[in-house]
Short mmCIF file of C-alpha atoms and ligand atoms in Angstrom, two decimals:
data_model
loop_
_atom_site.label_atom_id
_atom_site.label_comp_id
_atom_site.label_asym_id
_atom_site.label_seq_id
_atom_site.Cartn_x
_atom_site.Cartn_y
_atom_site.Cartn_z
CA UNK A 149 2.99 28.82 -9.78
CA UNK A 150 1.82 29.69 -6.60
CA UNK A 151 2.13 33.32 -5.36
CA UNK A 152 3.03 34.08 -2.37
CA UNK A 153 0.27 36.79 -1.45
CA UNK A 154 -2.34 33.84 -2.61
CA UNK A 155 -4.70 32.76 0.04
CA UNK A 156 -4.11 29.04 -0.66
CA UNK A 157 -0.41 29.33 -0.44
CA UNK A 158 -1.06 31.02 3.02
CA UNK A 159 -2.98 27.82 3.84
CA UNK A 160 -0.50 25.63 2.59
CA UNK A 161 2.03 26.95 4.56
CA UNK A 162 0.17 27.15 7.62
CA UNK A 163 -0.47 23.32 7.56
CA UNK A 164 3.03 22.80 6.53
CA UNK A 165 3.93 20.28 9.42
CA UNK A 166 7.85 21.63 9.01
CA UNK A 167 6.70 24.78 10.31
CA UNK A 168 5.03 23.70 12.81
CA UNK A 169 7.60 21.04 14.86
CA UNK A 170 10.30 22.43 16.95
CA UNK A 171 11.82 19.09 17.19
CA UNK A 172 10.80 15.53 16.23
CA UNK A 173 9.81 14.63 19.68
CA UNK A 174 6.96 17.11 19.03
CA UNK A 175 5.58 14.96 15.92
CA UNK A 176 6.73 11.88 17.93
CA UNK A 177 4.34 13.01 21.01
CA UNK A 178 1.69 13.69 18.61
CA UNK A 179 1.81 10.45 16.81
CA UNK A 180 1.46 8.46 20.16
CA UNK A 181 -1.57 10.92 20.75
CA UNK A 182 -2.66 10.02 17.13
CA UNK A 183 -3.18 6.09 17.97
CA UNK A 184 -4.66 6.66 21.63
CA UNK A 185 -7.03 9.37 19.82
CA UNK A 186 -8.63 7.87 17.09
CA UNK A 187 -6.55 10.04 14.26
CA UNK A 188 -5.29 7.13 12.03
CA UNK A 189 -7.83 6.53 9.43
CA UNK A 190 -7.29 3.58 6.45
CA UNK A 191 -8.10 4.88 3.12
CA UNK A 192 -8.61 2.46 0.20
CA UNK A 193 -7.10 2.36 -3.51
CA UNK A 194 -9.39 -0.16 -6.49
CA UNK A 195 -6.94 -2.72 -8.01
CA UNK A 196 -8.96 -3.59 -11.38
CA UNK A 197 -8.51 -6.77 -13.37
CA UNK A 198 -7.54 -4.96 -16.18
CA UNK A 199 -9.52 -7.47 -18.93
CA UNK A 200 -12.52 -8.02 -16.75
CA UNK A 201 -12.58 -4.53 -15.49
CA UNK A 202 -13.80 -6.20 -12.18
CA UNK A 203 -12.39 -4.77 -8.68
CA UNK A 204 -9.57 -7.61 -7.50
CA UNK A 205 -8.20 -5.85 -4.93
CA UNK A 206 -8.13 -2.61 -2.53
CA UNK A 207 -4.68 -1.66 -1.40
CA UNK A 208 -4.98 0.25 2.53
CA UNK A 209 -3.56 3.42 2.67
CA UNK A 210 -2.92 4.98 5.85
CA UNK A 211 -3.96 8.78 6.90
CA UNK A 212 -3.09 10.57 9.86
CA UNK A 213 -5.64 13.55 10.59
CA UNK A 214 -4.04 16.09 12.64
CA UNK A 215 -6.75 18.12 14.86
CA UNK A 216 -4.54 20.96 13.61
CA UNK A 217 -1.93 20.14 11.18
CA UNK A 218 -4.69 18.13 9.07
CA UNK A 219 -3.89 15.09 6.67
CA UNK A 220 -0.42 14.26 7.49
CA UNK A 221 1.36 11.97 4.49
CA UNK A 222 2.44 8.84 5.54
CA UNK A 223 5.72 9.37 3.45
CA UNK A 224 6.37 11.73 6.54
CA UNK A 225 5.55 9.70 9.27
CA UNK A 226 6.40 6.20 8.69
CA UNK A 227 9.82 7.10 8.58
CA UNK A 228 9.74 8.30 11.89
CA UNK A 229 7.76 5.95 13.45
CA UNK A 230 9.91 3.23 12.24
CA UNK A 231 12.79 5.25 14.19
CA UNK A 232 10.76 5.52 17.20
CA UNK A 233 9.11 1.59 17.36
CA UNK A 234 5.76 3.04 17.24
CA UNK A 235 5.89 1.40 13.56
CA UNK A 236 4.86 -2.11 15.49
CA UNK A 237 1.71 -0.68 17.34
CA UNK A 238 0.70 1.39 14.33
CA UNK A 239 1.36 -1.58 11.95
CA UNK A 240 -0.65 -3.55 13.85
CA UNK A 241 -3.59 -0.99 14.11
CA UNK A 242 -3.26 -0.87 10.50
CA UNK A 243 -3.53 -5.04 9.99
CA UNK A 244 -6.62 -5.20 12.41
CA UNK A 245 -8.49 -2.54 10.48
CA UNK A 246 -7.92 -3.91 7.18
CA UNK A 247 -8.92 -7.07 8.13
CA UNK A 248 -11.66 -6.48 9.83
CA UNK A 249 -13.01 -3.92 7.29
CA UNK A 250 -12.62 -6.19 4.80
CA UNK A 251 -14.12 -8.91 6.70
CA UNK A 252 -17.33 -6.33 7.04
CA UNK A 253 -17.31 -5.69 3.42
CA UNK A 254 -17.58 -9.67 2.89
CA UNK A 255 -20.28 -9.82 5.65
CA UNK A 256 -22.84 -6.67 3.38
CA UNK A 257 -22.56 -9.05 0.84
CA UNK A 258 -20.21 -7.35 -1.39
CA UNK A 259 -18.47 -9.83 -3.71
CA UNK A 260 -14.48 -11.04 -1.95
CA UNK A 261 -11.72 -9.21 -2.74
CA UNK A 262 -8.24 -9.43 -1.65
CA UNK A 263 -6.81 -6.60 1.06
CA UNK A 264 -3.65 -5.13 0.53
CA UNK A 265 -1.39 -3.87 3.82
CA UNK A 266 1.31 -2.62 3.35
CA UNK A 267 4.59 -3.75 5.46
CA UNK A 268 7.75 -1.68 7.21
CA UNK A 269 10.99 -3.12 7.54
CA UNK A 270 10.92 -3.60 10.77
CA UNK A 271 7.17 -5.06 10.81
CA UNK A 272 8.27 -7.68 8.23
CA UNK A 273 11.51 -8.03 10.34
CA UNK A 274 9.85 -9.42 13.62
CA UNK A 275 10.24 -12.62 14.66
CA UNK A 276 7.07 -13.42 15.27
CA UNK A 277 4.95 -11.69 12.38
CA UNK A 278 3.50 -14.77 11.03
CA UNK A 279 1.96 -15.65 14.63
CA UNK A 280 0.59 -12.23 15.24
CA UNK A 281 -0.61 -12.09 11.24
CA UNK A 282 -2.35 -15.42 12.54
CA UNK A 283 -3.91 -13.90 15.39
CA UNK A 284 -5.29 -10.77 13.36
CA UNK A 285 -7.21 -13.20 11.19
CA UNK A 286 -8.60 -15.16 13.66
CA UNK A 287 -9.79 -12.34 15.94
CA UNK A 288 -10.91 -10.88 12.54
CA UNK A 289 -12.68 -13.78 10.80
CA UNK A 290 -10.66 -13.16 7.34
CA UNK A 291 -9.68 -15.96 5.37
CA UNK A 292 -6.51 -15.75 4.58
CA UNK A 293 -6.70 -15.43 1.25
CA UNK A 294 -8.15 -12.69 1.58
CA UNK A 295 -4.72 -10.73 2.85
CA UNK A 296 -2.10 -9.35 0.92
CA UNK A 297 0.82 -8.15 2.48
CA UNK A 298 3.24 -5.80 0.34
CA UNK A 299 6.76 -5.79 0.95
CA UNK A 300 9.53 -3.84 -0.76
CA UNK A 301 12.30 -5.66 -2.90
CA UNK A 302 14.89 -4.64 -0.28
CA UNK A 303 13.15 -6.19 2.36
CA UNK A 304 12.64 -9.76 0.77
CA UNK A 305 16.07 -10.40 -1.80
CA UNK A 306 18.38 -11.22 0.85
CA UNK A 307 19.24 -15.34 1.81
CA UNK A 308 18.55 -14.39 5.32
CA UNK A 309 17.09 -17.70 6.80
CA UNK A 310 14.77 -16.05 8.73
CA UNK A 311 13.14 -14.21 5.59
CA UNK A 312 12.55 -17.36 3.62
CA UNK A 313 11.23 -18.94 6.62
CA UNK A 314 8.85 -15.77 7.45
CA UNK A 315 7.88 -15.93 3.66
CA UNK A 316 7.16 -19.59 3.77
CA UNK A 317 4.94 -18.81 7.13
CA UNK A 318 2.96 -16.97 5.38
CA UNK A 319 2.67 -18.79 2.59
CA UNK A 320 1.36 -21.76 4.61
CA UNK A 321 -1.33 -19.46 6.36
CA UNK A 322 -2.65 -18.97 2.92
CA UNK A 323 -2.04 -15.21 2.43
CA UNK A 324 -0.27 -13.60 -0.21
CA UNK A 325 2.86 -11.68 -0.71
CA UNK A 326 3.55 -9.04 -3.10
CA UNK A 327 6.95 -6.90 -3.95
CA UNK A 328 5.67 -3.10 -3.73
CA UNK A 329 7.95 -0.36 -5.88
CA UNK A 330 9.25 -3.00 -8.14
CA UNK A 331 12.14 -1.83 -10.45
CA UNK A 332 13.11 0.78 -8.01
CA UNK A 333 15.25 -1.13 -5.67
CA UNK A 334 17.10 -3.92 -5.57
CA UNK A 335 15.85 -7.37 -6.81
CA UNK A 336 18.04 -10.74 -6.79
CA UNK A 337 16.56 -12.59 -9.73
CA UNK A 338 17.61 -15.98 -7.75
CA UNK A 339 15.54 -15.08 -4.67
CA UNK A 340 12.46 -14.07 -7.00
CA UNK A 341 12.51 -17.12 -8.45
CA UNK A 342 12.57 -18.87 -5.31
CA UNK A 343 10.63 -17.00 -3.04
CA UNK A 344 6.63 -17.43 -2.24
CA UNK A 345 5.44 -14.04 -3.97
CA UNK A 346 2.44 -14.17 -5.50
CA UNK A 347 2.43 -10.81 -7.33
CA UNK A 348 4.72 -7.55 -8.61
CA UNK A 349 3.30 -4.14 -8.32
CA UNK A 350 5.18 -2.18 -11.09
CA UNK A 351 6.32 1.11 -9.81
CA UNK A 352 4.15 3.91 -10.73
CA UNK A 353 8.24 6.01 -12.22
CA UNK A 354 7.83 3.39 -15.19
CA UNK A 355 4.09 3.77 -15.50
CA UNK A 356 3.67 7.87 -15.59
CA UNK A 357 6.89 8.83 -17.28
CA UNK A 358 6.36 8.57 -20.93
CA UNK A 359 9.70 6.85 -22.29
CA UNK A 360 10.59 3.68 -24.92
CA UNK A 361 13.10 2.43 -21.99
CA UNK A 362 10.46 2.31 -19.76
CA UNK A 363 7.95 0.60 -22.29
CA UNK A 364 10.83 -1.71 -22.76
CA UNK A 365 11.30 -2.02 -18.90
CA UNK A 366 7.44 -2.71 -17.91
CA UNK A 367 7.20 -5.10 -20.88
CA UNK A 368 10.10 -6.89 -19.60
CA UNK A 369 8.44 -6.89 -15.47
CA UNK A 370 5.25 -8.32 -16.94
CA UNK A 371 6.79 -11.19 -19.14
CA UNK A 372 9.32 -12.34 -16.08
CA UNK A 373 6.31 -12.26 -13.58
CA UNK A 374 3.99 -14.08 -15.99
CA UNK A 375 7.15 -16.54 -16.23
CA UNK A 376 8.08 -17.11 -12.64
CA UNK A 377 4.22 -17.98 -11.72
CA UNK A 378 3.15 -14.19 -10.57
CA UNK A 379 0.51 -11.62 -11.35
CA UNK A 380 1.50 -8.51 -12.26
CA UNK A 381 0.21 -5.03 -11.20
CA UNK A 382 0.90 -1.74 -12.30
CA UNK A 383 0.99 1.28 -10.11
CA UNK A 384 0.12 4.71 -10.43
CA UNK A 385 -2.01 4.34 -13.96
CA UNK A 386 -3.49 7.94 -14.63
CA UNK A 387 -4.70 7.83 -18.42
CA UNK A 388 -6.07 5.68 -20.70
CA UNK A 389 -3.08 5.68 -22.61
CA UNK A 390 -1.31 3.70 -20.00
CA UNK A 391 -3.69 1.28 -19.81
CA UNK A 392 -4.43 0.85 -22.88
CA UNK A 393 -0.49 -0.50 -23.45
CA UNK A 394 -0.94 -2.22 -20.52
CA UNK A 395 -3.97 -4.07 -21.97
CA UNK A 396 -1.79 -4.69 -25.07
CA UNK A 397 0.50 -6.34 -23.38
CA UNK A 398 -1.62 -8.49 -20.94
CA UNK A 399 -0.75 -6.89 -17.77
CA UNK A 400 -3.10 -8.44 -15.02
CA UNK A 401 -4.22 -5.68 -13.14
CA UNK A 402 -3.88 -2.34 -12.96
CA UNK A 403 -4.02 0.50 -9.89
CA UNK A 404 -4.64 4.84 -10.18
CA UNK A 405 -5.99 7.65 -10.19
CA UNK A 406 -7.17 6.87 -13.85
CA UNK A 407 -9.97 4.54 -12.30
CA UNK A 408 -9.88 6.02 -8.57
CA UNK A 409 -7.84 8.01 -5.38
CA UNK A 410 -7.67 6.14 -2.52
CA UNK A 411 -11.30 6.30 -0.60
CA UNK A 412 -12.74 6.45 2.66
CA UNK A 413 -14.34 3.22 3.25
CA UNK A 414 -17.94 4.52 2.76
CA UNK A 415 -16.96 6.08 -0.42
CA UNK A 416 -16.06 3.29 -2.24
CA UNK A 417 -19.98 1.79 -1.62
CA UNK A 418 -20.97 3.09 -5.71
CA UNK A 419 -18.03 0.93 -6.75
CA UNK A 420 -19.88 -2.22 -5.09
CA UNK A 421 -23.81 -3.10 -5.93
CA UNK A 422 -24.79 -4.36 -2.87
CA UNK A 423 -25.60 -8.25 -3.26
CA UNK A 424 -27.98 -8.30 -0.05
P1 C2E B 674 2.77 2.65 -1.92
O1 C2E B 674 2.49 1.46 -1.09
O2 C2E B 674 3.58 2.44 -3.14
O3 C2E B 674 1.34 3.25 -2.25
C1 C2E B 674 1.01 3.87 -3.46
C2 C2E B 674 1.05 5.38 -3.33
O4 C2E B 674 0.82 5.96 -4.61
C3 C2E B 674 -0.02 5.95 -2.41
O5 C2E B 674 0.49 7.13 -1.80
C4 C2E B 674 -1.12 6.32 -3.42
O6 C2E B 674 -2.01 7.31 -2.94
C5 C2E B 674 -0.30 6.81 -4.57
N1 C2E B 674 -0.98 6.68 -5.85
C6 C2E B 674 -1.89 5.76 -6.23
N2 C2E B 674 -2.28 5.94 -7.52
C7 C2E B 674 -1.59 7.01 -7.96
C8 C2E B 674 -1.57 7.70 -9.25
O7 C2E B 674 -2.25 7.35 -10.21
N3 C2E B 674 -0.73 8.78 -9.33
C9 C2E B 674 0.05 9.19 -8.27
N4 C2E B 674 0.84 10.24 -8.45
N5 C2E B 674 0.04 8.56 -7.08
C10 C2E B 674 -0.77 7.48 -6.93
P2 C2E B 674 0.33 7.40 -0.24
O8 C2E B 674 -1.01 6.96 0.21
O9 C2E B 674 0.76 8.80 0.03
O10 C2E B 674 1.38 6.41 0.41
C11 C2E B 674 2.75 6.58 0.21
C12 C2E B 674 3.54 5.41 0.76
O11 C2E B 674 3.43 5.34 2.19
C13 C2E B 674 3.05 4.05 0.28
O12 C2E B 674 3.51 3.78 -1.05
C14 C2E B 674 3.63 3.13 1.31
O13 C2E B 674 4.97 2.86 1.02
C15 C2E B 674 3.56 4.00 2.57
N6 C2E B 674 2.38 3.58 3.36
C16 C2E B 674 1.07 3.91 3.21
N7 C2E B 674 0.29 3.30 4.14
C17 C2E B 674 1.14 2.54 4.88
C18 C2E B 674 0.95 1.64 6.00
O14 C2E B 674 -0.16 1.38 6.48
N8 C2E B 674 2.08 1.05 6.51
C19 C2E B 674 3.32 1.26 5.98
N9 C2E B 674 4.38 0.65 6.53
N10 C2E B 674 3.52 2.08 4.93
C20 C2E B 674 2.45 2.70 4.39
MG1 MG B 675 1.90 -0.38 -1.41
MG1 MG B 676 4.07 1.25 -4.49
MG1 MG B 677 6.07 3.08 -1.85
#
């Protein structure tokens, strides 16, 4: 419990963003600044084959540093950027960087593995997101299969034409799709099955919270995806407990704090012998 006389709770408060916007056009005005100033930072989160122990994956996280406010969640901003449109120039910042960072990884010699970037609604919703995915890996040099883009189950279980057809895009370009937060929305078992995903990331609620349902529940996730053709992540793995029964039951790979927080991109160097 924090008291309220205590010098960190001061500080907490202080960089409490509520406090600090009279409206929403504030933190809108300051996002805009955010892109045109160099405040949007990628961090990166280990995905671990969890029988090889060998890094897979590294799923982009995005920061916003506030000159005063500091690290800004992107639980609080995304939501508002998606209201405002900046979502499309910010999503695309984020593509580019991950892309290219990865693409700069590959180019030190560290061994290839697979980005992830995560998606908005209305990202995944534009008409032309497979051309301008296209574009980011040209102008980046990234194969392909290099990029994973994560989606949420709302987002994808619909018989929308134009989602299939987005889905197949993408598929043809060679990068992969994966359903972010599964369990926690709503899946159609008929559009699983028939969509181009490559992968489930379990959500981390079944991982952390120690209950038989939701043993029963991720055993169940990681037998369907093994069935339908998919891989099968988990999310949010913070002891060795967890991944232990993960292990047991031949989940693929696993993502958490247990192994590592999301990095900088020169902090995750002592996860990567350099080759050359
Ligand atoms: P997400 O895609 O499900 O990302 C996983 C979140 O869980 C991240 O929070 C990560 O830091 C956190 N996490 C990872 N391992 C653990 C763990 O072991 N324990 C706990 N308690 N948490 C863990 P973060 O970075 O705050 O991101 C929150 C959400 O914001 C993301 O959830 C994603 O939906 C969204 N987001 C982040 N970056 C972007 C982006 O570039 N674009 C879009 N559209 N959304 C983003
Ligand atoms: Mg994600
Ligand atoms: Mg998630
Ligand atoms: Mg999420």
């Amino acid at each position: 419990v924090i008291k309220a006389n205590n010098r960190n709770h001061y500080k907490v408060f202080e960089s409490s963003i509520s406090k600090d916007f009279k409206t929403i056009l504030t933190m809108e005005t300051e996002l805009r600044k955010a892109l045109k100033e160099d405040q949007l930072e990628l961090h990166y989160q280990p995905q671990k084959n969890i029988e090889t122990g060998q890094i897979v994956g590294l799923e982009a996280l995005l920061r916003w540093k506030h000159p005063e406010w500091g690290y800004v969640p992107p639980a609080t901003f995304i939501p508002l950027a998606e209201k405002t449109g900046l979502i499309f120039e910010i999503g695309e910042w984020v593509l580019k960087q991950a892309c290219l960072q990865n693409k700069t990884w590959q180019a030190q010699g560290y061994p290839p593995f697979v980005v992830g970037v995560n998606l908005s609604a209305k990202q995944f919703y534009q008409k032309d997101l497979v051309d301008k995915v296209e574009n980011i890996l040209k102008e980046s040099g990234l194969n392909a299969n290099y990029l994973e883009l994560e989606i949420t189950e709302s987002m994808a279980m619909s018989n929308e034409e134009d989602i299939f057809r987005t889905l197949e895009g993408l598929r043809a370009l060679g990068v992969h799709v994966s359903i972010d937060d599964f369990g926690t929305g709503y899946s159609s078992l008929k559009y699983l099955s028939q969509f181009p995903i490559s992968k489930l990331k379990i959500d981390r609620i079944f991982i952390h919270e120690n209950r038989k349902q939701n043993e029963a529940i991720v055993k169940s996730i990681i037998h369907m995806s093994h069935s339908l053709n998919m891989k099968v992540i988990a999310e949010g793995v913070e002891t060795e407990e967890q991944l232990e029964f993960l292990k047991t039951e031949q989940c693929d790979e696993m993502q958490g704090y247990y192994f590592s927080k999301p990095l900088p991109p020169h902090q995750l160097d002592r996860f990567f012998p350099k080759i050359v």
